[in-house]
Coordinates of C-alpha atoms and ligand atoms in Angstrom, one line a residue:
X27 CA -7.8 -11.6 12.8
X28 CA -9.7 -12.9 9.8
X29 CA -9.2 -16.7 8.8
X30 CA -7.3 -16.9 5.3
X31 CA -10.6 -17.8 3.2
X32 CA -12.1 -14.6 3.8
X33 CA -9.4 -12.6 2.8
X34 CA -9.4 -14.3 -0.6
X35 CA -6.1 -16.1 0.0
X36 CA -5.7 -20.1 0.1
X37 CA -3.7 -21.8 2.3
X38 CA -0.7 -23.6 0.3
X39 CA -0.8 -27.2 0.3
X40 CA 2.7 -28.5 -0.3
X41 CA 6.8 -27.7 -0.7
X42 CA 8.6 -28.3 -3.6
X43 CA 11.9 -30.1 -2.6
X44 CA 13.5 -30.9 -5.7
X45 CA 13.9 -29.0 -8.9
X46 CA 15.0 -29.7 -12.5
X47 CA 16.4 -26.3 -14.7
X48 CA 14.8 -25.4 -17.9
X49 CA 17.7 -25.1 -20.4
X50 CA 17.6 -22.0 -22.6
X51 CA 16.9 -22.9 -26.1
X52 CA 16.6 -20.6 -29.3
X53 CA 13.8 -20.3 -31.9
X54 CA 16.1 -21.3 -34.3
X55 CA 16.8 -24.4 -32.0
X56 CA 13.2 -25.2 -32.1
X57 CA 12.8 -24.9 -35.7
X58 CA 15.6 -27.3 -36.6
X59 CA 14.3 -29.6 -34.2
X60 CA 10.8 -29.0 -35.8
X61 CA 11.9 -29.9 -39.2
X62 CA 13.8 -33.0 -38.3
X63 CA 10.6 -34.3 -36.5
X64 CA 8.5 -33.9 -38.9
X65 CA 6.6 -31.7 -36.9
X66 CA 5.2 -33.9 -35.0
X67 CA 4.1 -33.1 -31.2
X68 CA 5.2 -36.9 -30.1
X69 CA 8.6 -36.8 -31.9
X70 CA 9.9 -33.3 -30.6
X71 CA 12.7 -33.6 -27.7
X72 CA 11.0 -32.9 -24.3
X73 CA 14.4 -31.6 -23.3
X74 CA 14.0 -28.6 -25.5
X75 CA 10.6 -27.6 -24.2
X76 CA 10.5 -24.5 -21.7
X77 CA 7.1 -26.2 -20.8
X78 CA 5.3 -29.6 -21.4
X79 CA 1.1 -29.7 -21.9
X80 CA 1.1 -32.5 -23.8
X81 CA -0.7 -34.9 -21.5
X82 CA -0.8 -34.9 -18.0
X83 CA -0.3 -39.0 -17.6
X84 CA 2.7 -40.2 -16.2
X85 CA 4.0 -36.8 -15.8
X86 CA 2.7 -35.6 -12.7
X87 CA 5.6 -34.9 -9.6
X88 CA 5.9 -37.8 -7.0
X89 CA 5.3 -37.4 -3.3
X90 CA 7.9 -37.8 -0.7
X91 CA 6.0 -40.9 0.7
X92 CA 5.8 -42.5 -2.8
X93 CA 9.5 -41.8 -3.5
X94 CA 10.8 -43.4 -0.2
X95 CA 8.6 -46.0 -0.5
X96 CA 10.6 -46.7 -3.6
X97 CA 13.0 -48.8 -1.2
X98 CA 10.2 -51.4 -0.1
X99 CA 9.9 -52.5 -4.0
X100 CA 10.1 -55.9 -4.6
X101 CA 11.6 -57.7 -7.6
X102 CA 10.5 -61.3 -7.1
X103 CA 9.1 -62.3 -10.1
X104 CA 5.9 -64.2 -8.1
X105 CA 3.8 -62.7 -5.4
X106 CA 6.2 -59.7 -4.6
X107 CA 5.5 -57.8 -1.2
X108 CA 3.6 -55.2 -3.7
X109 CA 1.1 -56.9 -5.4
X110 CA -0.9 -57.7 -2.2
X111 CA -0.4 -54.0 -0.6
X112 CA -1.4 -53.1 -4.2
X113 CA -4.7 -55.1 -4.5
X114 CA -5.4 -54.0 -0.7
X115 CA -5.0 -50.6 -1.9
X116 CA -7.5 -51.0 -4.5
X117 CA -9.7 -52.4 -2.3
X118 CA -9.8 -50.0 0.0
X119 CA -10.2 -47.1 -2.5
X120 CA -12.8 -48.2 -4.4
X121 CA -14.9 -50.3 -2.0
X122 CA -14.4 -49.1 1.7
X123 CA -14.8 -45.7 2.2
X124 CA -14.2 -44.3 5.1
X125 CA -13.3 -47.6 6.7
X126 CA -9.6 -48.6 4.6
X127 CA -7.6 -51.4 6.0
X128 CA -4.2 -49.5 5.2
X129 CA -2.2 -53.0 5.3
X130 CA 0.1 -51.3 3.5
X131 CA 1.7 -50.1 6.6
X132 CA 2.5 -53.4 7.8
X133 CA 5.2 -53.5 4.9
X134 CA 6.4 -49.7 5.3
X135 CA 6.9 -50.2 9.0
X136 CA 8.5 -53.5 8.4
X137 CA 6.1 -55.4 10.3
X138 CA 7.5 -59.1 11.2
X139 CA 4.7 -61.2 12.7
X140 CA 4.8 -63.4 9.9
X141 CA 1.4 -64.7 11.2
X142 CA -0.1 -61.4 11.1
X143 CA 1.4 -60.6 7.8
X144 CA 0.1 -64.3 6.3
X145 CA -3.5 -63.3 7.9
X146 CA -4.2 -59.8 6.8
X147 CA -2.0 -59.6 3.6
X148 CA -0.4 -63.2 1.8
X149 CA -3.0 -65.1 2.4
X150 CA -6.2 -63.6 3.5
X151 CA -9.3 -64.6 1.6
X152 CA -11.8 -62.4 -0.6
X153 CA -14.4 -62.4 -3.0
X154 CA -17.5 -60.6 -4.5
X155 CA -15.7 -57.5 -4.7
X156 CA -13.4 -56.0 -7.7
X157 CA -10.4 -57.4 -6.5
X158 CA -10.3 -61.3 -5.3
X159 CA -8.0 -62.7 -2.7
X160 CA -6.0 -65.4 -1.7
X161 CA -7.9 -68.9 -3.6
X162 CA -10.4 -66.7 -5.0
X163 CA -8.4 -65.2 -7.3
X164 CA -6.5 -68.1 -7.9
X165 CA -9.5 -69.6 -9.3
X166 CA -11.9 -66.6 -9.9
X167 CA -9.5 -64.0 -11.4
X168 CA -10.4 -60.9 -11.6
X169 CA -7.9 -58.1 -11.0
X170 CA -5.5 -57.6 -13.9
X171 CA -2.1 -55.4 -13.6
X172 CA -0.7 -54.2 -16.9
X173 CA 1.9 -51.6 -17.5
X174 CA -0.6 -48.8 -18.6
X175 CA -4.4 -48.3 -19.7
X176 CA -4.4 -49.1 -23.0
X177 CA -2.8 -52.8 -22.2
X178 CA -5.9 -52.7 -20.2
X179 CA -8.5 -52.1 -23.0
X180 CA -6.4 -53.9 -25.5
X181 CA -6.9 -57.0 -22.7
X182 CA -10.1 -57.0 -22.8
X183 CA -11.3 -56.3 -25.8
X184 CA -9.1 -58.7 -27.4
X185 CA -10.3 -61.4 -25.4
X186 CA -13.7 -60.1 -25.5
X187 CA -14.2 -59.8 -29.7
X188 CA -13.6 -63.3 -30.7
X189 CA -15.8 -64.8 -27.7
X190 CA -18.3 -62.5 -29.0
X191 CA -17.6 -63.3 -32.7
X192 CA -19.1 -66.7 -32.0
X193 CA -21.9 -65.6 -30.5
X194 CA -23.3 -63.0 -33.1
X195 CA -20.9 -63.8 -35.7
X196 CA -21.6 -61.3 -38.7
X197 CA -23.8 -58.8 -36.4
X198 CA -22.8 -55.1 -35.9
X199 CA -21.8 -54.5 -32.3
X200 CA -21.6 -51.2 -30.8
X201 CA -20.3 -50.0 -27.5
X202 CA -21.5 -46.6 -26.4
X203 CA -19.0 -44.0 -23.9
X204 CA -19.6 -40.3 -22.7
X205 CA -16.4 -40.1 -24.6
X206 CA -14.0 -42.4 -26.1
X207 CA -10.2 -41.9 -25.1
X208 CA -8.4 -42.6 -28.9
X209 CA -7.1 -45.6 -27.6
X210 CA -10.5 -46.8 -26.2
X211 CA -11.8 -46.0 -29.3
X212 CA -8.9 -47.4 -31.1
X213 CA -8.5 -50.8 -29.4
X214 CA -12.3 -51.3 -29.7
X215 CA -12.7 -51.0 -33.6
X216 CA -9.2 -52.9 -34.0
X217 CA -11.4 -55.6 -32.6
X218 CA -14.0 -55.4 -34.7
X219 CA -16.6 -53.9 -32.5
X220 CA -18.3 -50.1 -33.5
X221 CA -17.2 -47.3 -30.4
X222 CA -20.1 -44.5 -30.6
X223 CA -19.9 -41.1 -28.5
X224 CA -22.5 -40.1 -26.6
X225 CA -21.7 -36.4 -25.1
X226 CA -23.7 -34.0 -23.2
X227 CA -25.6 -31.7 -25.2
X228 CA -25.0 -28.9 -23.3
X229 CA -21.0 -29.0 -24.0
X230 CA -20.9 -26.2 -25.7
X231 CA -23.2 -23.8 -23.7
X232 CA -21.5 -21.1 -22.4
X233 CA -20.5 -20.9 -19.1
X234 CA -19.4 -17.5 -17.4
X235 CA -16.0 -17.7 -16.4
X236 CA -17.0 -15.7 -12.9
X237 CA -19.0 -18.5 -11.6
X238 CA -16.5 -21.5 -12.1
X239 CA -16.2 -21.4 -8.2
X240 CA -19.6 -21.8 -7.4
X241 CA -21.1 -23.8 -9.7
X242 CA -20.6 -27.0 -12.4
X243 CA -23.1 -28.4 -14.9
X244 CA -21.0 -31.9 -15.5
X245 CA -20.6 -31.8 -19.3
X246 CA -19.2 -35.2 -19.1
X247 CA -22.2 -36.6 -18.4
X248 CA -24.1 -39.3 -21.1
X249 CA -27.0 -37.8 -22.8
X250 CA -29.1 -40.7 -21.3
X251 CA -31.9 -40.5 -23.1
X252 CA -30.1 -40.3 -26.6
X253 CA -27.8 -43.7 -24.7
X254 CA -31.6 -45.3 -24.3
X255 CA -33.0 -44.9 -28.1
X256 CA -29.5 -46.2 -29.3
X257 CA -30.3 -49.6 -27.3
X258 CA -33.3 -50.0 -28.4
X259 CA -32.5 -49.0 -31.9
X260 CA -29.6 -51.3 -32.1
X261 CA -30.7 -53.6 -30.4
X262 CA -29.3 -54.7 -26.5
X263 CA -27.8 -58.0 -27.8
X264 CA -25.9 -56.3 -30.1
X265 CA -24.2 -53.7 -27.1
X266 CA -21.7 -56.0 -25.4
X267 CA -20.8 -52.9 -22.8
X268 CA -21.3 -49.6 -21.9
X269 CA -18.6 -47.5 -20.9
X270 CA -18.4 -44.4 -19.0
X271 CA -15.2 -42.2 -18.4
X272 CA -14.3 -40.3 -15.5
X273 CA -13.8 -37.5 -15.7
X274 CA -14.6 -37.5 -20.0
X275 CA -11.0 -36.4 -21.3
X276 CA -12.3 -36.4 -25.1
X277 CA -14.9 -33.7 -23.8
X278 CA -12.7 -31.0 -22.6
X279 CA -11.6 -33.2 -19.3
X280 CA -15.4 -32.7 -18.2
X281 CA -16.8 -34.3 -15.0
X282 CA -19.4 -36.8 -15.0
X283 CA -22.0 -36.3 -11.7
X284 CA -23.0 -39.5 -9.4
X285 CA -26.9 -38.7 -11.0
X286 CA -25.4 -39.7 -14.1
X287 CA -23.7 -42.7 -13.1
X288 CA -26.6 -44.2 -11.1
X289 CA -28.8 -42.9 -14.5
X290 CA -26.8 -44.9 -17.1
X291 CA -26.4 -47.8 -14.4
X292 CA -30.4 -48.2 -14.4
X293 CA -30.2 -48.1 -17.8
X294 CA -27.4 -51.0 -18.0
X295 CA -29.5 -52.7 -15.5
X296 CA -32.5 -52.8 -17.5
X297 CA -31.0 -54.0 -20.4
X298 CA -28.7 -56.5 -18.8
X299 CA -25.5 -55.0 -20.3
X300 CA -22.5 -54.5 -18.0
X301 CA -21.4 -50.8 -16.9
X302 CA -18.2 -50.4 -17.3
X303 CA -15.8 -47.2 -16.1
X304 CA -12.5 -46.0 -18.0
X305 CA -11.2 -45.0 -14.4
X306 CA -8.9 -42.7 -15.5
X307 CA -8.9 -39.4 -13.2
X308 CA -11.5 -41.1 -10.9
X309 CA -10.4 -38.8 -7.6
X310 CA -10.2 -35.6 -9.8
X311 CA -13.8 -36.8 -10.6
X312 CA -15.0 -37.4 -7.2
X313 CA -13.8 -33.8 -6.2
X314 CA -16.0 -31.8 -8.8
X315 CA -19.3 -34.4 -7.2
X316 CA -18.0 -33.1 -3.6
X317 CA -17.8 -29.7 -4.6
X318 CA -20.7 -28.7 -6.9
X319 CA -23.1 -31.6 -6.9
X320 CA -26.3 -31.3 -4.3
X321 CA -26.0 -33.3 -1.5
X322 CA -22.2 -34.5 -1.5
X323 CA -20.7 -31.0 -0.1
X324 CA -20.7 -32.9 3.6
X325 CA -19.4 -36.4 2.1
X326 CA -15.5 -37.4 2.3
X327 CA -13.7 -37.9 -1.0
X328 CA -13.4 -41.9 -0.1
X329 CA -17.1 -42.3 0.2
X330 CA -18.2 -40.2 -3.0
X331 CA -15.3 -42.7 -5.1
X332 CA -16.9 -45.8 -3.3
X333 CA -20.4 -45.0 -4.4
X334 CA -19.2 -43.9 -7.7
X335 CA -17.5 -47.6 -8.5
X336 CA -20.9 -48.9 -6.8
X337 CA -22.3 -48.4 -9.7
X338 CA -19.8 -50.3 -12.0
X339 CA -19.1 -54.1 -13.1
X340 CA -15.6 -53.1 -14.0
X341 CA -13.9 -50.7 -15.0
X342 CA -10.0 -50.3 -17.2
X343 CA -7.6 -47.5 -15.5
X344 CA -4.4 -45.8 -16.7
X345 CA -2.6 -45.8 -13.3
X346 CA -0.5 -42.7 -14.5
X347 CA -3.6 -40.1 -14.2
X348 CA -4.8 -38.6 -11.5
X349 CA -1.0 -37.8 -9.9
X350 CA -1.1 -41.7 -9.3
X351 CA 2.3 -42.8 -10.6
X352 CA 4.8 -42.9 -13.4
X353 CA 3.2 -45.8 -14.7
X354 CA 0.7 -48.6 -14.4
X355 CA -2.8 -49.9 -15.8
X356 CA -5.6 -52.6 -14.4
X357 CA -8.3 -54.5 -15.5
X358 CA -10.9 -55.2 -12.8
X359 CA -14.1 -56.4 -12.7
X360 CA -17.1 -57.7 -9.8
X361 CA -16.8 -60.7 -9.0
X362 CA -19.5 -63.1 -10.1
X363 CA -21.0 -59.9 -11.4
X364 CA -22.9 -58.8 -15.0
X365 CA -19.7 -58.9 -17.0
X366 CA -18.8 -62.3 -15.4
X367 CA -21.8 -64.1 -15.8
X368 CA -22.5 -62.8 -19.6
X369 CA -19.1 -63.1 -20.5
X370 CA -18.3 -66.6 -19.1
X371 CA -18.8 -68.2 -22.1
X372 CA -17.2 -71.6 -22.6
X373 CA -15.2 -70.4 -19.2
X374 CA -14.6 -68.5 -16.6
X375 CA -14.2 -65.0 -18.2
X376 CA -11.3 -64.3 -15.6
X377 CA -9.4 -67.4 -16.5
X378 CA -9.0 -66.2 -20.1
X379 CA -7.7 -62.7 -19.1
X380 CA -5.6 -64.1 -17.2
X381 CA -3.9 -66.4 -19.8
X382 CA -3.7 -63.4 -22.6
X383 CA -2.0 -61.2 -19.5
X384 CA 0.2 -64.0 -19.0
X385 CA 1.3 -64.0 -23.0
X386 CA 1.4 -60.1 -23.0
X387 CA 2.3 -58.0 -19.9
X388 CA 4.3 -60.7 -17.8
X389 CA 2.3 -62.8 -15.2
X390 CA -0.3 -61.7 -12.6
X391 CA 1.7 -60.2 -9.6
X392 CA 3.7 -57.5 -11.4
X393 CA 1.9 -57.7 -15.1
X394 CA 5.2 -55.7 -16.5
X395 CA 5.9 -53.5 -13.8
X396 CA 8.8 -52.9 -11.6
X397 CA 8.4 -53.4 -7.5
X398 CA 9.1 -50.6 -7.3
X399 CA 6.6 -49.1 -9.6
X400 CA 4.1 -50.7 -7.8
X401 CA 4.8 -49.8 -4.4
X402 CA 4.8 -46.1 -5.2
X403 CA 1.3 -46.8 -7.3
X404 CA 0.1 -47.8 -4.4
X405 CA 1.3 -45.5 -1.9
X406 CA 0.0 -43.0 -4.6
X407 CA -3.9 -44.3 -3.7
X408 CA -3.4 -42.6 -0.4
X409 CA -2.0 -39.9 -2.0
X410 CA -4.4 -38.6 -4.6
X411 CA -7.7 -38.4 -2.6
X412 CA -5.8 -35.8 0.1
X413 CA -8.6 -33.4 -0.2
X414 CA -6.1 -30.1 0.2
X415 CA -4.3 -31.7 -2.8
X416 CA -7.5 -32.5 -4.7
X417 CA -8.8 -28.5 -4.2
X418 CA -5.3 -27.0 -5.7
X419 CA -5.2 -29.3 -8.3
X420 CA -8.4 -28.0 -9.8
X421 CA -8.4 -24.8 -8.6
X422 CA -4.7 -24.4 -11.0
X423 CA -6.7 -25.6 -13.7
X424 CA -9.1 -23.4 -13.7
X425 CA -7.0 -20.1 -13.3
X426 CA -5.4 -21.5 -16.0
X427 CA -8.9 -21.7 -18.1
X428 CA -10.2 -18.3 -16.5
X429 CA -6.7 -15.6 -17.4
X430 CA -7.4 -17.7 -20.8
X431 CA -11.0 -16.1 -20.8
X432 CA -10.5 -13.1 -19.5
X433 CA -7.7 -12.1 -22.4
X434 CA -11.1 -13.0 -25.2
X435 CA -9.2 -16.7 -25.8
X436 CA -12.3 -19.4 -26.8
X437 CA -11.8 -22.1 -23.8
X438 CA -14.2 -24.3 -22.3
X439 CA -16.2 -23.1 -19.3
X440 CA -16.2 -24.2 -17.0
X441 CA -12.7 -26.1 -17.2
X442 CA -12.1 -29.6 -16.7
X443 CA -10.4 -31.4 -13.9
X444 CA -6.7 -32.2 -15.9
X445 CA -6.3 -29.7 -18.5
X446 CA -7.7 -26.2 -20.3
X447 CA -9.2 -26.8 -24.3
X448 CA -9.9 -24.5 -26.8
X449 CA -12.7 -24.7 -28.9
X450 CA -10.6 -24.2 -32.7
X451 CA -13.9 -24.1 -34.0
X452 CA -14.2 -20.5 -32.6
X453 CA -10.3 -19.9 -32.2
X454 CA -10.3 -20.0 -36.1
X455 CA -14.4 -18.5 -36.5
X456 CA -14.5 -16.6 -39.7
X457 CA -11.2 -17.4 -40.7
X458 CA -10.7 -18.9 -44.0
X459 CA -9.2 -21.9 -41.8
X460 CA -11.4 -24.8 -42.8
X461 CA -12.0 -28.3 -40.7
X462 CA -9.1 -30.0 -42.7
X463 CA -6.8 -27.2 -42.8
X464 CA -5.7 -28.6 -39.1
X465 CA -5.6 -25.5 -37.9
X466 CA -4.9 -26.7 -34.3
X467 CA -2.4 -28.8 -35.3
X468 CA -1.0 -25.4 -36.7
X469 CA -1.5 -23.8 -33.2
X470 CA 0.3 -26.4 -31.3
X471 CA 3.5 -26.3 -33.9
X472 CA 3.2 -22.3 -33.5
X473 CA 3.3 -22.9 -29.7
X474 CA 6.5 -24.3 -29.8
X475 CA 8.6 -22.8 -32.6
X476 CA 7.6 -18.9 -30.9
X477 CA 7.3 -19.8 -27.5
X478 CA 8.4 -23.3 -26.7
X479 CA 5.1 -24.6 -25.3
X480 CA 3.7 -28.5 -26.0
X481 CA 0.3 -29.0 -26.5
X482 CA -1.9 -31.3 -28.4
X483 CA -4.8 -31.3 -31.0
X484 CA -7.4 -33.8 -30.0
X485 CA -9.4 -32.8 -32.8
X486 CA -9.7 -33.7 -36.7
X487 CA -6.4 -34.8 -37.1
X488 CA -6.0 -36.7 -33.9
X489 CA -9.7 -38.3 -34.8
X490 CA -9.1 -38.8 -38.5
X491 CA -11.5 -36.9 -39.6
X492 CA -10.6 -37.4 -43.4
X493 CA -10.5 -41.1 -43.2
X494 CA -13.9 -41.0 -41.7
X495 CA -17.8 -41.0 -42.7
X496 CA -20.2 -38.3 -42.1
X497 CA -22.1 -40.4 -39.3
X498 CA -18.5 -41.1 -37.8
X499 CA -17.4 -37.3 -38.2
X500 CA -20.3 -36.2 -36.1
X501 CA -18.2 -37.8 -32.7
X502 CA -15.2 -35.5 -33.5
X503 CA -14.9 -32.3 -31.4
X504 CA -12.2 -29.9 -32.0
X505 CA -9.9 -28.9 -29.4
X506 CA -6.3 -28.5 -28.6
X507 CA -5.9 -29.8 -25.2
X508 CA -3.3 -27.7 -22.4
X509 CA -2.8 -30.8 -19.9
X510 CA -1.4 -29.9 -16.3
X511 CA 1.2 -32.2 -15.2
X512 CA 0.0 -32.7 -11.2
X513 CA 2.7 -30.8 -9.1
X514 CA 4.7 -29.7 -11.8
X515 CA 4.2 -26.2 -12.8
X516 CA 3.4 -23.0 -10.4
X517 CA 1.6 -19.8 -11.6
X518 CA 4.5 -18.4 -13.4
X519 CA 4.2 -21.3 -15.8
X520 CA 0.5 -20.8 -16.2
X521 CA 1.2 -17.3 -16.7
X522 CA 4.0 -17.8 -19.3
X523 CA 1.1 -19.8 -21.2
X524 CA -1.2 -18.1 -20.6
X525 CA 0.5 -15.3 -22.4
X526 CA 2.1 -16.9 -25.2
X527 CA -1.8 -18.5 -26.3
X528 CA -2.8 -14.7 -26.3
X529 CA -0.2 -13.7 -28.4
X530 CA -1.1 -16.2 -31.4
X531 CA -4.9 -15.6 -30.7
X532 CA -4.1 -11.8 -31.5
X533 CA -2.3 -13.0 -34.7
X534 CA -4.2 -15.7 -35.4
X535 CA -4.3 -15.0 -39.3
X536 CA -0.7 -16.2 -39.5
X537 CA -1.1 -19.7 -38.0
X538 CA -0.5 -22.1 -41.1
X539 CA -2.6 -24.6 -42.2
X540 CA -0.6 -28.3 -42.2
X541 CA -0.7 -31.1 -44.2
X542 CA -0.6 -35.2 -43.3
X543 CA 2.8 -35.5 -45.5
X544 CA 3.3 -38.8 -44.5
X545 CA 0.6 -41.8 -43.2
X546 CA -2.3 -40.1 -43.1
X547 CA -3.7 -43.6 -42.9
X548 CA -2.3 -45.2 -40.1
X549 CA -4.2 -45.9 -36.7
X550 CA -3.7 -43.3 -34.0
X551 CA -1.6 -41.7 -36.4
X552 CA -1.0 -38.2 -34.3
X553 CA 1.8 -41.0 -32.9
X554 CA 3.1 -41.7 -35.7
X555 CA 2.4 -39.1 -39.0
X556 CA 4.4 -36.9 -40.6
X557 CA 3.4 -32.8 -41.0
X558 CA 4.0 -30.4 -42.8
X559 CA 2.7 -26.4 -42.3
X560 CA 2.2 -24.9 -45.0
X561 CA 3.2 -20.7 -44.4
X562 CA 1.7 -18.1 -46.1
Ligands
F0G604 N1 -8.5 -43.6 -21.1 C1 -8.4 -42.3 -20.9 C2 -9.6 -41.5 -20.6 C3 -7.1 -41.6 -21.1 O1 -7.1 -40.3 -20.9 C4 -6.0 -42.4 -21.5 C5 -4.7 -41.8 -21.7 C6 -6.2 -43.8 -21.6 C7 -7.4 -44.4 -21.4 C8 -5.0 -44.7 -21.9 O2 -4.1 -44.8 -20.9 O3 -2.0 -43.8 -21.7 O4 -2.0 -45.3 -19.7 O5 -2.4 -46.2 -22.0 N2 -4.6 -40.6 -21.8 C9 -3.4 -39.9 -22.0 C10 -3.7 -38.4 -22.3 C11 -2.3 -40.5 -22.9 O6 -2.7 -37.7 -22.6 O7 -4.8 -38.0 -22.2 P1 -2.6 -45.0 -21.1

């Protein structure tokens, strides 16, 4: 008998135990709901949807273990049972590889050796790591829970901008990414400071849709010679961090390769500026280096993520990526490291992150989650880097992006980790649909009025490309973005998709153009706008 693989069928990987019914809803349902909304994506009742791309954080499906471990959450509003098997869990993802501790099993099995618990969880001592323990962290802080990423980057670059206002006062300060999430990019410039993209150039090379198995050319990367002149142009004093994101969801959800990291990290080592990661996706990340990068195939998952973060002095994460959890963000950074020694001015760095945590997202041992939200973040650690899990996961992704090529649709090749993107660019080629016109914008409300399908533009409206300047346009891509909820949706939902894109493709002369009829000026405004399409 042949093994599975050589018959060209893969093994499942999981049982779905629970279900929720799609309610039946009518076009003319939709529209009414359209109109009162404004048509905006955001503001549309999820309830309505038959199915739900509109991001893939916080929305992924929960594992047995994480839902049962629901039980061991602890409400005490100092030191709850979580917060140490949380920073252990950290610790052991991102710094021990093949060797984790697991002291979370001491609290799921109820362990009640008080000594042992004191010794290897409530009190046990660490340091020069990303996440301190016991006095360390007490004095050295480090490790920063908040309810979701962007408390993270608002954290520290709130804290960051007005230490660094004294320093360089009037000076332009810049700090460079593979890609900029729009809050990244949001929180940084409401600070003051200048975010600049750096993509690969090779994003838009084609990529035959046959060899997405076999090979990937990580289009996330930083173009790191382009990152190099921009230092040196600029000026290193005058770069406070970079930042890499993994894998780059502003470019097509594309995975970044450990020759990049280790490239930009020489490059942040020679100029003495801190690396830092926007974590989101990390394990989805890892599995595209063990799959398709030379010399990783015989490497586990945990040791590919542990030399990936050995290469960073801190990184922000959205703890509701990656399948992790419902919810939860963190702020961590090396102890006694680049970012800590440059940024300790007047202070230990730690100490004031600490404080504004304290004044924002509730104090360090739950930083505005529930117990129980951190329990199941944490059992989700363990989770997440299951390789079986890891393969599905971006294998559905990228049936998703191939049936999309194969019916003539213009999607990124090869397709990223958390979600399919098309290129509007093409979608709308020799159209009379201009960059302004929003014409994704007009896909997504298409999407849902015909066919009941969220997605969202991450593109000229999302970037702002009319309140922009030509040097600041030239960072905008032009995409709407299908994101996969983890463990949601099964073929017949990709084929639903799959189907209903090809349908508007094929009639793509009828997709309106849409106007900002309300705050076209406000920050992150895709939240917040109203539209209006304007039909033929
Ligand atoms: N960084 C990246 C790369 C992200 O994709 C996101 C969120 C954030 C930071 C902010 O995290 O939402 O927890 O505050 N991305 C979601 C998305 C919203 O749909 O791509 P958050």
């Amino acid at each position: 008998m042949k093994p599975m693989h050589e018959l060209g069928v893969r093994v499942p990987t999981k049982r779905s135990l629970v279900i929720r019914n799609i309610k039946e809803v009518t076009k003319e349902q939709r529209e009414h709901a359209l109109r009162e909304t404004e048509y905006s994506m955001f503001s549309f009742p999820a309830d309505m949807l038959v199915l739900d791309f509109l991001s893939d954080s916080g929305t992924s499906t929960m594992t047995d273990l994480q839902w049962s471990s629901l039980f061991h959450g602890d409400e005490a509003y100092g030191r709850n049972k979580g917060y140490y098997v949380l920073l252990d869990a950290i610790r052991d993802t991102f710094e021990r590889g093949n060797n984790p501790k697991k002291n979370i099993n001491l609290i799921l099995s109820g362990e009640t050796n008080i000594e042992k618990l004191m010794d290897e969880l409530y009190l046990a001592s660490y340091e020069n790591g990303f996440v301190n323990g016991g006095i360390h962290q007490l004095t050295r802080p480090n490790a920063f829970l908040v309810p979701q990423g962007r408390c993270a980057e608002y954290l520290l670059f709130s804290t960051i901008a007005p230490l660094l206002r004294k320093k360089y006062q009037e000076a332009e300060l810049y700090i460079p990414n593979n890609g900029h999430f729009d809050t990244t990019e949001a929180n940084i410039s409401a600070n003051g400071i200048n975010p600049v993209n750096i993509f690969s150039n090779d994003l838009f090379e084609d990529f035959p849709p046959d060899q997405m198995d076999i090979r990937n050319p990580f289009k996330g990367n930083m173009e790191t010679q382009e990152l190099k002149s921009f230092i040196q142009e600029k000026n290193p004093d005058n770069i406070p961090l970079i930042y890499l994101t993994l894998t780059n969801n502003t470019a097509a959800g594309q995975p970044v390769s450990l020759n990049n990291i280790k490239k930009v990290n020489q490059i942040a080592r020679k100029f003495d500026i801190p690396l830092f990661f926007d974590a989101c996706r990390f394990a989805e990340n890892a599995i595209f280096i063990k799959n398709f990068e030379e010399g990783y195939q015989s490497k586990t998952i945990t040791t590919i993520i542990q030399e990936m973060f050995s290469y960073a002095d801190g990184f922000t994460i959205s703890f509701k990526k990656d399948g992790l959890a419902n919810i939860g963000g963190g702020l961590f950074f090396r102890d006694k490291g680049v970012f800590h020694r440059k940024f300790s001015i007047n202070g230990d760095i730690g100490i004031k992150l600490k404080e504004k945590q304290i004044l924002t997202f509730g104090n360090d041992s739950y930083g505005g989650l529930s117990g129980r939200d951190i329990i199941a973040l944490a059992v989700g650690l363990y989770e997440i880097i299951k390789e079986p899990y890891l393969n599905e996961r971006i294998h559905q992704v990228r049936e998703f992006a191939r049936k999309l090529a194969n019916n003539g649709i213009p999607v990124v090749l090869p397709a990223g980790g958390h979600a399919v993107y098309l290129n509007m660019n093409k979608f709308f080629g020799g159209s009379e649909m201009k960059i302004d016109d929003f014409g994704g914008v007009g896909l997504t409300v298409e999407l849902i009025r015909h066919y009941g399908i969220r997605a969202a533009e991450l593109g000229p409206f999302a970037f702002e490309w009319d309140n922009k300047t030509p040097e600041e346009r030239k960072g905008i891509l032009n995409f709407v973005r299908f994101a996969v909820p983890r463990n949601v949706y099964d073929s017949s939902h990709i084929d639903y998709a799959v189907a209903a894109i090809t349908e508007l493709y094929k009639n793509r002369d009828q997709i309106p153009k849409v106007k900002v009829s309300r705050g076209a000026k406000l920050r992150l405004r895709h939240f917040q706008s109203g539209l209006q399409p304007i039909y033929k």
